[in-house]
PDB file of C-alpha atoms in Angstrom:
ATOM      1  CA  UNK H  15    -307.016  36.597 -89.177  1.00 82.00           C
ATOM      2  CA  UNK H  16    -307.670  39.465 -91.554  1.00 93.00           C
ATOM      3  CA  UNK H  17    -305.355  42.444 -91.002  1.00 95.00           C
ATOM      4  CA  UNK H  18    -306.340  45.852 -92.325  1.00 94.00           C
ATOM      5  CA  UNK H  19    -303.499  48.370 -92.538  1.00 94.00           C
ATOM      6  CA  UNK H  20    -304.393  52.056 -92.649  1.00 92.00           C
ATOM      7  CA  UNK H  21    -301.569  53.955 -94.307  1.00 90.00           C
ATOM      8  CA  UNK H  22    -300.684  50.675 -96.004  1.00 89.00           C
ATOM      9  CA  UNK H  23    -299.068  52.431 -98.959  1.00 87.00           C
ATOM     10  CA  UNK H  24    -296.635  54.414 -96.780  1.00 90.00           C
ATOM     11  CA  UNK H  25    -293.077  53.704 -95.595  1.00 92.00           C
ATOM     12  CA  UNK H  26    -293.949  51.432 -92.676  1.00 94.00           C
ATOM     13  CA  UNK H  27    -297.236  50.269 -94.206  1.00 93.00           C
ATOM     14  CA  UNK H  28    -295.479  48.701 -97.187  1.00 93.00           C
ATOM     15  CA  UNK H  29    -293.150  46.807 -94.864  1.00 95.00           C
ATOM     16  CA  UNK H  30    -296.095  45.542 -92.802  1.00 95.00           C
ATOM     17  CA  UNK H  31    -297.936  44.399 -95.931  1.00 93.00           C
ATOM     18  CA  UNK H  32    -294.824  42.603 -97.207  1.00 94.00           C
ATOM     19  CA  UNK H  33    -294.279  40.864 -93.859  1.00 95.00           C
ATOM     20  CA  UNK H  34    -297.920  39.752 -93.715  1.00 94.00           C
ATOM     21  CA  UNK H  35    -297.615  38.326 -97.221  1.00 93.00           C
ATOM     22  CA  UNK H  36    -294.471  36.395 -96.261  1.00 94.00           C
ATOM     23  CA  UNK H  37    -296.324  34.935 -93.294  1.00 92.00           C
ATOM     24  CA  UNK H  38    -299.284  33.924 -95.441  1.00 89.00           C
ATOM     25  CA  UNK H  39    -301.687  36.207 -93.579  1.00 89.00           C
ATOM     26  CA  UNK H  40    -304.588  37.864 -95.345  1.00 88.00           C
ATOM     27  CA  UNK H  41    -304.203  41.635 -95.391  1.00 87.00           C
ATOM     28  CA  UNK H  42    -305.985  44.639 -96.825  1.00 87.00           C
ATOM     29  CA  UNK H  43    -303.756  47.714 -97.199  1.00 85.00           C
ATOM     30  CA  UNK H  44    -305.703  50.975 -97.135  1.00 85.00           C
ATOM     31  CA  UNK H  45    -304.259  54.180 -98.491  1.00 75.00           C
ATOM     32  CA  UNK H  46    -304.192  57.232 -96.258  1.00 60.00           C
ATOM     33  CA  UNK H  47    -307.250  58.803 -97.891  1.00 56.00           C
ATOM     34  CA  UNK H  48    -309.526  55.986 -96.742  1.00 50.00           C
ATOM     35  CA  UNK H  49    -310.625  57.593 -93.512  1.00 56.00           C
ATOM     36  CA  UNK H  50    -314.086  58.614 -92.418  1.00 67.00           C
ATOM     37  CA  UNK H  51    -316.799  57.603 -94.862  1.00 76.00           C
ATOM     38  CA  UNK H  52    -314.431  55.802 -97.238  1.00 81.00           C
ATOM     39  CA  UNK H  53    -313.109  53.591 -94.455  1.00 87.00           C
ATOM     40  CA  UNK H  54    -316.633  52.834 -93.267  1.00 87.00           C
ATOM     41  CA  UNK H  55    -317.569  51.662 -96.765  1.00 88.00           C
ATOM     42  CA  UNK H  56    -314.610  49.273 -96.811  1.00 90.00           C
ATOM     43  CA  UNK H  57    -315.525  47.816 -93.420  1.00 92.00           C
ATOM     44  CA  UNK H  58    -319.216  47.590 -94.291  1.00 92.00           C
ATOM     45  CA  UNK H  59    -318.347  45.493 -97.358  1.00 93.00           C
ATOM     46  CA  UNK H  60    -316.781  42.784 -95.185  1.00 92.00           C
ATOM     47  CA  UNK H  61    -318.990  39.908 -93.984  1.00 93.00           C
ATOM     48  CA  UNK H  62    -319.941  40.321 -90.335  1.00 92.00           C
ATOM     49  CA  UNK H  63    -318.098  37.148 -89.326  1.00 92.00           C
ATOM     50  CA  UNK H  64    -314.883  38.418 -90.924  1.00 92.00           C
ATOM     51  CA  UNK H  65    -315.129  41.739 -89.123  1.00 93.00           C
ATOM     52  CA  UNK H  66    -315.339  40.002 -85.769  1.00 93.00           C
ATOM     53  CA  UNK H  67    -311.925  38.408 -86.390  1.00 92.00           C
ATOM     54  CA  UNK H  68    -310.278  41.361 -88.113  1.00 96.00           C
ATOM     55  CA  UNK H  69    -307.489  43.554 -86.758  1.00 96.00           C
ATOM     56  CA  UNK H  70    -306.780  47.130 -87.784  1.00 96.00           C
ATOM     57  CA  UNK H  71    -303.164  48.310 -87.694  1.00 97.00           C
ATOM     58  CA  UNK H  72    -303.489  52.089 -87.751  1.00 96.00           C
ATOM     59  CA  UNK H  73    -300.444  53.700 -89.382  1.00 93.00           C
ATOM     60  CA  UNK H  74    -302.007  56.543 -91.350  1.00 90.00           C
ATOM     61  CA  UNK H  75    -301.306  60.106 -90.320  1.00 91.00           C
ATOM     62  CA  UNK H  76    -298.648  62.777 -90.117  1.00 92.00           C
ATOM     63  CA  UNK H  77    -295.284  61.104 -89.496  1.00 91.00           C
ATOM     64  CA  UNK H  78    -292.888  64.066 -89.630  1.00 91.00           C
ATOM     65  CA  UNK H  79    -292.230  65.723 -86.237  1.00 92.00           C
ATOM     66  CA  UNK H  80    -290.839  68.837 -87.911  1.00 91.00           C
ATOM     67  CA  UNK H  81    -293.998  69.334 -89.971  1.00 94.00           C
ATOM     68  CA  UNK H  82    -296.082  68.884 -86.843  1.00 96.00           C
ATOM     69  CA  UNK H  83    -294.079  71.562 -85.064  1.00 96.00           C
ATOM     70  CA  UNK H  84    -294.364  73.933 -88.017  1.00 96.00           C
ATOM     71  CA  UNK H  85    -298.091  73.233 -88.531  1.00 96.00           C
ATOM     72  CA  UNK H  86    -299.654  72.098 -85.231  1.00 96.00           C
ATOM     73  CA  UNK H  87    -303.135  72.282 -86.759  1.00 96.00           C
ATOM     74  CA  UNK H  88    -302.080  69.489 -89.135  1.00 94.00           C
ATOM     75  CA  UNK H  89    -300.908  67.418 -86.193  1.00 95.00           C
ATOM     76  CA  UNK H  90    -304.299  67.857 -84.551  1.00 96.00           C
ATOM     77  CA  UNK H  91    -306.224  66.709 -87.637  1.00 94.00           C
ATOM     78  CA  UNK H  92    -303.835  64.151 -89.151  1.00 93.00           C
ATOM     79  CA  UNK H  93    -302.858  62.439 -85.904  1.00 95.00           C
ATOM     80  CA  UNK H  94    -305.610  62.968 -83.319  1.00 96.00           C
ATOM     81  CA  UNK H  95    -308.558  63.428 -85.692  1.00 94.00           C
ATOM     82  CA  UNK H  96    -307.601  60.590 -88.004  1.00 93.00           C
ATOM     83  CA  UNK H  97    -307.098  58.251 -85.061  1.00 95.00           C
ATOM     84  CA  UNK H  98    -310.525  59.177 -83.697  1.00 95.00           C
ATOM     85  CA  UNK H  99    -312.213  58.466 -87.030  1.00 93.00           C
ATOM     86  CA  UNK H 100    -310.405  55.155 -87.469  1.00 94.00           C
ATOM     87  CA  UNK H 101    -311.145  53.869 -83.956  1.00 96.00           C
ATOM     88  CA  UNK H 102    -314.785  54.902 -84.300  1.00 95.00           C
ATOM     89  CA  UNK H 103    -315.121  52.984 -87.563  1.00 94.00           C
ATOM     90  CA  UNK H 104    -313.490  49.907 -86.027  1.00 95.00           C
ATOM     91  CA  UNK H 105    -315.950  50.005 -83.125  1.00 96.00           C
ATOM     92  CA  UNK H 106    -318.966  50.620 -85.327  1.00 95.00           C
ATOM     93  CA  UNK H 107    -318.260  47.597 -87.500  1.00 95.00           C
ATOM     94  CA  UNK H 108    -317.192  45.257 -84.703  1.00 96.00           C
ATOM     95  CA  UNK H 109    -313.516  44.660 -85.367  1.00 97.00           C
ATOM     96  CA  UNK H 110    -311.728  42.496 -82.825  1.00 96.00           C
ATOM     97  CA  UNK H 111    -308.735  44.719 -82.253  1.00 97.00           C
ATOM     98  CA  UNK H 112    -307.052  47.984 -83.196  1.00 97.00           C
ATOM     99  CA  UNK H 113    -303.263  48.307 -83.054  1.00 98.00           C
ATOM    100  CA  UNK H 114    -302.450  51.997 -82.757  1.00 98.00           C
ATOM    101  CA  UNK H 115    -298.930  53.002 -83.787  1.00 97.00           C
ATOM    102  CA  UNK H 116    -297.571  55.728 -81.546  1.00 98.00           C
ATOM    103  CA  UNK H 117    -294.073  57.057 -80.871  1.00 97.00           C
ATOM    104  CA  UNK H 118    -291.438  56.709 -78.185  1.00 96.00           C
ATOM    105  CA  UNK H 119    -291.231  60.494 -78.355  1.00 95.00           C
ATOM    106  CA  UNK H 120    -294.191  60.658 -75.955  1.00 97.00           C
ATOM    107  CA  UNK H 121    -291.735  59.853 -73.137  1.00 96.00           C
ATOM    108  CA  UNK H 122    -289.630  62.956 -73.797  1.00 94.00           C
ATOM    109  CA  UNK H 123    -286.153  63.253 -72.239  1.00 89.00           C
ATOM    110  CA  UNK H 124    -285.582  60.526 -69.649  1.00 87.00           C
ATOM    111  CA  UNK H 125    -282.556  60.137 -67.339  1.00 85.00           C
ATOM    112  CA  UNK H 126    -282.638  56.339 -67.419  1.00 83.00           C
ATOM    113  CA  UNK H 127    -282.449  54.247 -70.590  1.00 82.00           C
ATOM    114  CA  UNK H 128    -283.997  52.121 -71.898  1.00 88.00           C
ATOM    115  CA  UNK H 129    -287.434  53.493 -71.038  1.00 91.00           C
ATOM    116  CA  UNK H 130    -290.088  51.018 -69.886  1.00 94.00           C
ATOM    117  CA  UNK H 131    -293.815  51.208 -70.503  1.00 96.00           C
ATOM    118  CA  UNK H 132    -294.368  52.189 -66.869  1.00 95.00           C
ATOM    119  CA  UNK H 133    -292.527  55.524 -67.241  1.00 95.00           C
ATOM    120  CA  UNK H 134    -294.965  58.484 -67.238  1.00 96.00           C
ATOM    121  CA  UNK H 135    -295.091  60.345 -70.585  1.00 96.00           C
ATOM    122  CA  UNK H 136    -293.415  63.728 -70.844  1.00 96.00           C
ATOM    123  CA  UNK H 137    -294.053  64.840 -74.458  1.00 97.00           C
ATOM    124  CA  UNK H 138    -291.986  67.692 -75.879  1.00 95.00           C
ATOM    125  CA  UNK H 139    -293.343  69.371 -79.017  1.00 96.00           C
ATOM    126  CA  UNK H 140    -296.499  69.209 -81.100  1.00 97.00           C
ATOM    127  CA  UNK H 141    -295.838  65.789 -82.615  1.00 97.00           C
ATOM    128  CA  UNK H 142    -295.276  63.992 -79.316  1.00 97.00           C
ATOM    129  CA  UNK H 143    -298.192  65.829 -77.727  1.00 98.00           C
ATOM    130  CA  UNK H 144    -300.532  64.865 -80.564  1.00 98.00           C
ATOM    131  CA  UNK H 145    -299.433  61.232 -80.395  1.00 98.00           C
ATOM    132  CA  UNK H 146    -300.156  61.074 -76.676  1.00 98.00           C
ATOM    133  CA  UNK H 147    -303.504  62.818 -77.176  1.00 98.00           C
ATOM    134  CA  UNK H 148    -304.425  60.240 -79.832  1.00 98.00           C
ATOM    135  CA  UNK H 149    -303.501  57.428 -77.441  1.00 98.00           C
ATOM    136  CA  UNK H 150    -305.653  58.815 -74.640  1.00 98.00           C
ATOM    137  CA  UNK H 151    -308.612  59.515 -76.907  1.00 98.00           C
ATOM    138  CA  UNK H 152    -308.508  55.952 -78.267  1.00 98.00           C
ATOM    139  CA  UNK H 153    -308.144  54.476 -74.772  1.00 98.00           C
ATOM    140  CA  UNK H 154    -311.124  56.410 -73.485  1.00 97.00           C
ATOM    141  CA  UNK H 155    -313.283  55.460 -76.451  1.00 97.00           C
ATOM    142  CA  UNK H 156    -312.488  51.742 -76.304  1.00 97.00           C
ATOM    143  CA  UNK H 157    -313.008  51.403 -72.536  1.00 97.00           C
ATOM    144  CA  UNK H 158    -315.900  49.055 -71.866  1.00 94.00           C
ATOM    145  CA  UNK H 159    -316.358  48.130 -75.536  1.00 96.00           C
ATOM    146  CA  UNK H 160    -315.895  44.720 -77.143  1.00 94.00           C
ATOM    147  CA  UNK H 161    -312.778  45.722 -79.089  1.00 97.00           C
ATOM    148  CA  UNK H 162    -309.274  45.597 -77.624  1.00 97.00           C
ATOM    149  CA  UNK H 163    -306.685  48.346 -78.146  1.00 98.00           C
ATOM    150  CA  UNK H 164    -302.942  47.805 -78.367  1.00 98.00           C
ATOM    151  CA  UNK H 165    -300.688  50.879 -78.449  1.00 98.00           C
ATOM    152  CA  UNK H 166    -297.173  50.407 -79.825  1.00 98.00           C
ATOM    153  CA  UNK H 167    -294.721  53.212 -79.084  1.00 98.00           C
ATOM    154  CA  UNK H 168    -292.106  52.993 -81.797  1.00 97.00           C
ATOM    155  CA  UNK H 169    -288.449  53.963 -81.769  1.00 95.00           C
ATOM    156  CA  UNK H 170    -287.123  55.992 -84.737  1.00 93.00           C
ATOM    157  CA  UNK H 171    -287.834  53.828 -87.788  1.00 94.00           C
ATOM    158  CA  UNK H 172    -285.158  53.718 -90.490  1.00 91.00           C
ATOM    159  CA  UNK H 173    -284.600  51.870 -93.736  1.00 90.00           C
ATOM    160  CA  UNK H 174    -285.025  52.161 -97.517  1.00 88.00           C
ATOM    161  CA  UNK H 175    -287.698  54.734 -98.351  1.00 86.00           C
ATOM    162  CA  UNK H 176    -287.422  56.688 -95.089  1.00 86.00           C
ATOM    163  CA  UNK H 177    -288.409  60.355 -95.126  1.00 80.00           C
ATOM    164  CA  UNK H 178    -286.069  62.987 -96.525  1.00 79.00           C
ATOM    165  CA  UNK H 179    -286.229  64.995 -93.296  1.00 78.00           C
ATOM    166  CA  UNK H 180    -284.863  62.212 -91.105  1.00 85.00           C
ATOM    167  CA  UNK H 181    -281.378  62.689 -89.700  1.00 86.00           C
ATOM    168  CA  UNK H 182    -279.981  59.578 -91.420  1.00 88.00           C
ATOM    169  CA  UNK H 183    -281.293  60.691 -94.809  1.00 87.00           C
ATOM    170  CA  UNK H 184    -279.817  64.175 -94.324  1.00 88.00           C
ATOM    171  CA  UNK H 185    -276.437  62.768 -93.277  1.00 89.00           C
ATOM    172  CA  UNK H 186    -276.291  60.396 -96.233  1.00 89.00           C
ATOM    173  CA  UNK H 187    -277.350  63.133 -98.666  1.00 89.00           C
ATOM    174  CA  UNK H 188    -274.505  65.396 -97.521  1.00 90.00           C
ATOM    175  CA  UNK H 189    -272.019  62.527 -97.607  1.00 89.00           C
ATOM    176  CA  UNK H 190    -273.103  61.649-101.152  1.00 87.00           C
ATOM    177  CA  UNK H 191    -272.519  65.284-102.160  1.00 87.00           C
ATOM    178  CA  UNK H 192    -269.096  65.057-100.465  1.00 84.00           C
ATOM    179  CA  UNK H 193    -269.917  68.067 -98.359  1.00 84.00           C
ATOM    180  CA  UNK H 194    -267.140  69.095 -95.974  1.00 84.00           C
ATOM    181  CA  UNK H 195    -267.908  69.349 -93.175  1.00 88.00           C
ATOM    182  CA  UNK H 196    -271.252  67.653 -92.742  1.00 89.00           C
ATOM    183  CA  UNK H 197    -273.618  69.985 -90.868  1.00 90.00           C
ATOM    184  CA  UNK H 198    -276.394  68.900 -88.508  1.00 87.00           C
ATOM    185  CA  UNK H 199    -278.618  70.825 -86.140  1.00 85.00           C
ATOM    186  CA  UNK H 200    -277.204  69.072 -83.078  1.00 84.00           C
ATOM    187  CA  UNK H 201    -274.861  66.173 -82.401  1.00 84.00           C
ATOM    188  CA  UNK H 202    -276.143  65.510 -78.886  1.00 80.00           C
ATOM    189  CA  UNK H 203    -279.598  63.893 -79.280  1.00 80.00           C
ATOM    190  CA  UNK H 204    -279.496  60.174 -78.500  1.00 84.00           C
ATOM    191  CA  UNK H 205    -282.149  58.059 -80.186  1.00 88.00           C
ATOM    192  CA  UNK H 206    -283.114  54.422 -80.525  1.00 92.00           C
ATOM    193  CA  UNK H 207    -283.136  53.427 -84.210  1.00 93.00           C
ATOM    194  CA  UNK H 208    -285.239  50.475 -85.393  1.00 94.00           C
ATOM    195  CA  UNK H 209    -285.122  49.008 -88.898  1.00 96.00           C
ATOM    196  CA  UNK H 210    -288.436  49.170 -90.732  1.00 96.00           C
ATOM    197  CA  UNK H 211    -288.592  45.395 -91.256  1.00 96.00           C
ATOM    198  CA  UNK H 212    -288.177  44.802 -87.509  1.00 97.00           C
ATOM    199  CA  UNK H 213    -290.834  47.433 -86.785  1.00 97.00           C
ATOM    200  CA  UNK H 214    -293.235  45.604 -89.103  1.00 97.00           C
ATOM    201  CA  UNK H 215    -292.581  42.267 -87.384  1.00 96.00           C
ATOM    202  CA  UNK H 216    -293.205  43.864 -83.982  1.00 97.00           C
ATOM    203  CA  UNK H 217    -296.586  45.225 -85.093  1.00 97.00           C
ATOM    204  CA  UNK H 218    -297.672  41.884 -86.490  1.00 96.00           C
ATOM    205  CA  UNK H 219    -296.617  40.116 -83.280  1.00 96.00           C
ATOM    206  CA  UNK H 220    -298.778  42.523 -81.268  1.00 97.00           C
ATOM    207  CA  UNK H 221    -301.660  42.073 -83.725  1.00 96.00           C
ATOM    208  CA  UNK H 222    -301.529  38.301 -83.142  1.00 95.00           C
ATOM    209  CA  UNK H 223    -301.715  38.537 -79.339  1.00 96.00           C
ATOM    210  CA  UNK H 224    -304.997  37.336 -77.793  1.00 94.00           C
ATOM    211  CA  UNK H 225    -307.137  40.416 -77.288  1.00 90.00           C
ATOM    212  CA  UNK H 226    -308.557  41.760 -74.038  1.00 94.00           C
ATOM    213  CA  UNK H 227    -311.860  43.415 -75.027  1.00 95.00           C
ATOM    214  CA  UNK H 228    -312.444  46.863 -73.629  1.00 95.00           C
ATOM    215  CA  UNK H 229    -308.886  47.255 -72.390  1.00 95.00           C
ATOM    216  CA  UNK H 230    -305.727  49.013 -73.551  1.00 97.00           C
ATOM    217  CA  UNK H 231    -302.184  47.673 -73.437  1.00 97.00           C
ATOM    218  CA  UNK H 232    -298.988  49.541 -74.312  1.00 98.00           C
ATOM    219  CA  UNK H 233    -295.791  48.168 -75.793  1.00 98.00           C
ATOM    220  CA  UNK H 234    -292.458  49.806 -76.581  1.00 97.00           C
ATOM    221  CA  UNK H 235    -290.803  48.667 -79.818  1.00 97.00           C
ATOM    222  CA  UNK H 236    -287.096  49.349 -80.207  1.00 95.00           C
ATOM    223  CA  UNK H 237    -283.620  47.987 -79.644  1.00 93.00           C
ATOM    224  CA  UNK H 238    -283.174  49.547 -76.208  1.00 90.00           C
ATOM    225  CA  UNK H 239    -279.881  51.057 -77.388  1.00 90.00           C
ATOM    226  CA  UNK H 240    -279.455  54.803 -77.723  1.00 88.00           C
ATOM    227  CA  UNK H 241    -277.194  56.232 -80.419  1.00 90.00           C
ATOM    228  CA  UNK H 242    -276.127  59.873 -80.631  1.00 90.00           C
ATOM    229  CA  UNK H 243    -276.078  61.746 -83.944  1.00 90.00           C
ATOM    230  CA  UNK H 244    -272.273  61.851 -83.743  1.00 90.00           C
ATOM    231  CA  UNK H 245    -272.073  58.080 -83.215  1.00 91.00           C
ATOM    232  CA  UNK H 246    -274.535  57.599 -86.045  1.00 90.00           C
ATOM    233  CA  UNK H 247    -272.405  59.731 -88.369  1.00 90.00           C
ATOM    234  CA  UNK H 248    -269.243  57.809 -87.490  1.00 90.00           C
ATOM    235  CA  UNK H 249    -271.024  54.507 -88.112  1.00 90.00           C
ATOM    236  CA  UNK H 250    -272.204  55.706 -91.531  1.00 90.00           C
ATOM    237  CA  UNK H 251    -268.626  56.740 -92.316  1.00 90.00           C
ATOM    238  CA  UNK H 252    -267.414  53.239 -91.457  1.00 90.00           C
ATOM    239  CA  UNK H 253    -270.094  51.632 -93.627  1.00 88.00           C
ATOM    240  CA  UNK H 254    -269.487  53.908 -96.625  1.00 86.00           C
ATOM    241  CA  UNK H 255    -265.697  54.070 -96.311  1.00 86.00           C
ATOM    242  CA  UNK H 256    -265.676  57.828 -95.798  1.00 80.00           C
ATOM    243  CA  UNK H 257    -262.941  59.429 -93.703  1.00 77.00           C
ATOM    244  CA  UNK H 258    -264.782  60.589 -90.574  1.00 71.00           C
ATOM    245  CA  UNK H 259    -264.041  64.326 -90.559  1.00 80.00           C
ATOM    246  CA  UNK H 260    -265.815  65.805 -87.543  1.00 84.00           C
ATOM    247  CA  UNK H 261    -269.286  67.214 -88.405  1.00 87.00           C
ATOM    248  CA  UNK H 262    -270.436  70.638 -87.261  1.00 89.00           C
ATOM    249  CA  UNK H 263    -273.598  71.852 -85.555  1.00 90.00           C
ATOM    250  CA  UNK H 264    -275.706  74.495 -87.289  1.00 84.00           C
ATOM    251  CA  UNK H 265    -277.303  75.597 -84.044  1.00 65.00           C
TER     252      UNK H 265
END
């Protein structure tokens, strides 16, 4: 199996490429710019027989919910538009499967945890809305075609190299500066946090599943355990040996 990874030079993409290498799988990481015509040239260069066994793991696109909220036009182009171009290229060149990486944020606030794949989406904000729109566009396009589509809704991915605007990065930065007290926007949000190496293994496991041409399946990837920002802060204090002075909310 040949695995192509769009966004293969990014945070999660590097972890996927490393995991594929450890497993002895053949992979082709693609940087984020290889969309549209550039991606089509890459796929056209592959022998037809290889394309028919290849899987695309689509990671490329805007990954920062705050940026999406501040610039919704970017979310439209870099999430929905980029997904459309990638799926279209996969169909045109006869790939066996596309694994589309989405977000658990499409579910929105839910009274019961953990959330199962059967729960109806309730996206809140531009990022979650764009992710759900990308899912639906891809599902509609693949229906009746020879390629299968797997959608993986990820928990919050953490680990070395995570974005500077993630809550863990911001907490650690303030703790490193010995800021007293640590300030966060809100202590109440409860999230499921998944290490980047586990996220990569989950995507590869889905990529290896036997495909169902013309159909779409959805999978949630996470621990199933919610952690509040306050609990997260106290855990980081325990790990770093910092005295857990109570943080404050900026909002």
